[in-house]
CSV table of C-alpha atoms and ligand atoms in Angstrom, one decimal:
chain,number,residue,atom,x,y,z
A,482,MET,CA,37.3,26.9,188.7
A,483,ASN,CA,33.6,28.4,189.0
A,484,PRO,CA,32.6,30.3,185.9
A,485,ILE,CA,32.6,33.6,188.0
A,486,ASP,CA,36.1,33.2,189.2
A,487,ALA,CA,37.0,32.2,185.7
A,488,ALA,CA,35.5,35.6,184.7
A,489,PHE,CA,37.5,37.7,187.3
A,490,CYS,CA,40.5,35.9,186.2
A,491,LYS,CA,40.1,36.3,182.8
A,492,MET,CA,39.7,40.1,183.1
A,493,GLY,CA,42.5,40.7,185.1
A,494,LEU,CA,40.7,41.8,188.5
A,495,ASP,CA,43.1,40.7,190.7
A,496,ALA,CA,46.2,41.7,189.3
A,497,SER,CA,44.5,45.0,188.1
A,498,GLU,CA,45.5,48.5,190.2
A,499,LYS,CA,43.5,50.6,188.0
A,500,HIS,CA,40.1,51.0,186.5
A,501,VAL,CA,39.4,53.2,183.5
A,502,PHE,CA,35.7,54.1,182.2
A,503,LEU,CA,35.7,55.8,179.0
A,504,CYS,CA,32.8,57.8,177.4
A,505,ILE,CA,32.2,57.2,173.3
A,506,GLY,CA,29.2,59.3,173.4
A,507,PRO,CA,26.9,59.9,171.6
A,508,ASP,CA,26.0,63.1,173.6
A,509,CYS,CA,29.3,64.6,174.7
A,510,CYS,CA,31.4,63.4,171.4
A,511,ALA,CA,30.8,61.6,168.4
A,512,THR,CA,31.1,58.4,168.7
A,513,GLN,CA,33.5,57.7,166.2
A,514,ASP,CA,35.8,59.7,168.4
A,515,GLY,CA,35.1,58.0,171.4
A,516,LEU,CA,35.7,54.9,169.5
A,517,ALA,CA,39.1,56.7,168.1
A,518,VAL,CA,40.4,57.0,171.7
A,519,TRP,CA,39.0,54.0,172.8
A,520,GLU,CA,41.5,51.9,170.3
A,521,VAL,CA,44.6,54.2,171.8
A,522,LEU,CA,43.6,53.3,175.2
A,523,LYS,CA,43.5,49.6,174.4
A,524,GLU,CA,46.7,49.3,172.5
A,525,ARG,CA,48.5,51.7,175.0
A,526,VAL,CA,47.4,49.1,178.1
A,527,ALA,CA,48.3,46.3,176.0
A,528,LYS,CA,51.6,47.5,174.7
A,529,LEU,CA,52.8,49.1,177.9
A,530,GLY,CA,51.7,45.9,179.9
A,531,ILE,CA,49.7,48.3,182.8
A,532,PRO,CA,47.4,46.3,185.1
A,533,THR,CA,44.6,48.1,184.4
A,534,MET,CA,41.1,47.5,183.6
A,535,ARG,CA,39.5,49.1,180.8
A,536,THR,CA,35.3,49.8,180.5
A,537,LYS,CA,33.9,51.5,177.2
A,538,ALA,CA,30.9,53.3,179.1
A,539,ALA,CA,28.1,55.1,177.1
A,540,CYS,CA,27.7,57.7,179.3
A,541,LEU,CA,29.4,59.4,182.2
A,542,ARG,CA,26.6,62.2,182.9
A,543,VAL,CA,28.8,64.8,181.7
A,544,CYS,CA,27.3,65.0,178.4
A,545,SER,CA,29.5,67.8,176.5
A,546,GLY,CA,32.9,68.3,176.2
A,547,GLY,CA,33.8,64.7,175.9
A,548,PRO,CA,34.8,62.3,175.2
A,549,TRP,CA,34.9,61.8,178.7
A,550,MET,CA,37.6,59.1,180.8
A,551,VAL,CA,37.6,58.6,184.6
A,552,VAL,CA,40.5,56.8,186.1
A,553,TYR,CA,40.2,55.1,189.4
A,554,PRO,CA,40.8,54.3,192.2
A,555,GLU,CA,42.2,58.2,192.3
A,556,GLY,CA,39.0,59.6,190.6
A,557,VAL,CA,40.8,61.7,187.9
A,558,TRP,CA,38.5,63.4,185.4
A,559,TYR,CA,39.4,63.9,181.6
A,560,GLY,CA,37.5,65.8,179.4
A,561,ALA,CA,38.0,66.9,175.5
A,562,LEU,CA,40.1,63.8,174.9
A,563,THR,CA,42.1,62.8,171.5
A,564,PRO,CA,43.9,59.9,170.8
A,565,GLU,CA,47.3,62.2,171.2
A,566,LYS,CA,45.9,63.2,174.5
A,567,CYS,CA,44.8,59.6,175.3
A,568,HIS,CA,48.3,58.3,174.0
A,569,ARG,CA,49.9,60.5,176.8
A,570,ILE,CA,47.7,59.9,180.0
A,571,ALA,CA,48.4,56.3,179.3
A,572,GLU,CA,52.0,56.5,179.7
A,573,GLU,CA,52.4,59.3,182.3
A,574,HIS,CA,49.1,58.6,184.1
A,575,LEU,CA,48.4,54.9,183.9
A,576,ALA,CA,51.7,53.6,183.7
A,577,ALA,CA,54.2,55.8,185.7
A,578,GLY,CA,51.4,57.1,188.0
A,579,ARG,CA,51.4,60.6,187.2
A,580,PRO,CA,48.0,62.6,186.5
A,581,VAL,CA,48.4,65.1,183.5
A,582,GLU,CA,47.6,67.8,185.4
A,583,GLU,CA,46.8,69.9,182.6
A,584,TRP,CA,44.0,68.3,181.5
A,585,VAL,CA,42.4,67.3,184.2
A,586,ALA,CA,38.9,68.3,184.7
A,587,ARG,CA,38.7,67.2,188.4
A,588,HIS,CA,40.0,65.1,191.1
A,589,HIS,CA,37.8,63.1,193.3
A,590,PRO,CA,38.8,59.8,194.7
A,591,LEU,CA,36.0,58.1,195.9
A,592,ALA,CA,36.2,57.1,199.9
A,593,GLY,CA,38.4,53.8,200.4
A,594,GLU,CA,38.3,51.3,203.0
B,114,FES,S1,27.4,60.9,176.5
B,114,FES,FE1,29.6,60.9,177.1
B,114,FES,S2,29.4,61.8,179.5
B,114,FES,FE2,27.2,61.6,178.5
């Protein structure tokens, strides 16, 4: 296997159904608050066996009211995250496919194939 294919294989790209980007600040939130959410996201995705890729971002260009998360392919944006909110989002949205509507800031699915 070539190194690029090996990297895709290692990240679980082919099995992934979603991709979550989480901004950990520093402008939308304190980095320590973003990192606390990131740790819950990592733990929940692993524990629940959710086929989801995770990317820690330094900015999603909102820059206030964070930490911000966007979930693709559906394009659901959540702000003002806490570890507790992330726990519920992982279980209801990422694992069960039901966005937590009371916390959704925007729905913006990108055009697909
Ligand atoms: S720093 Fe988080 S959206 Fe810009």
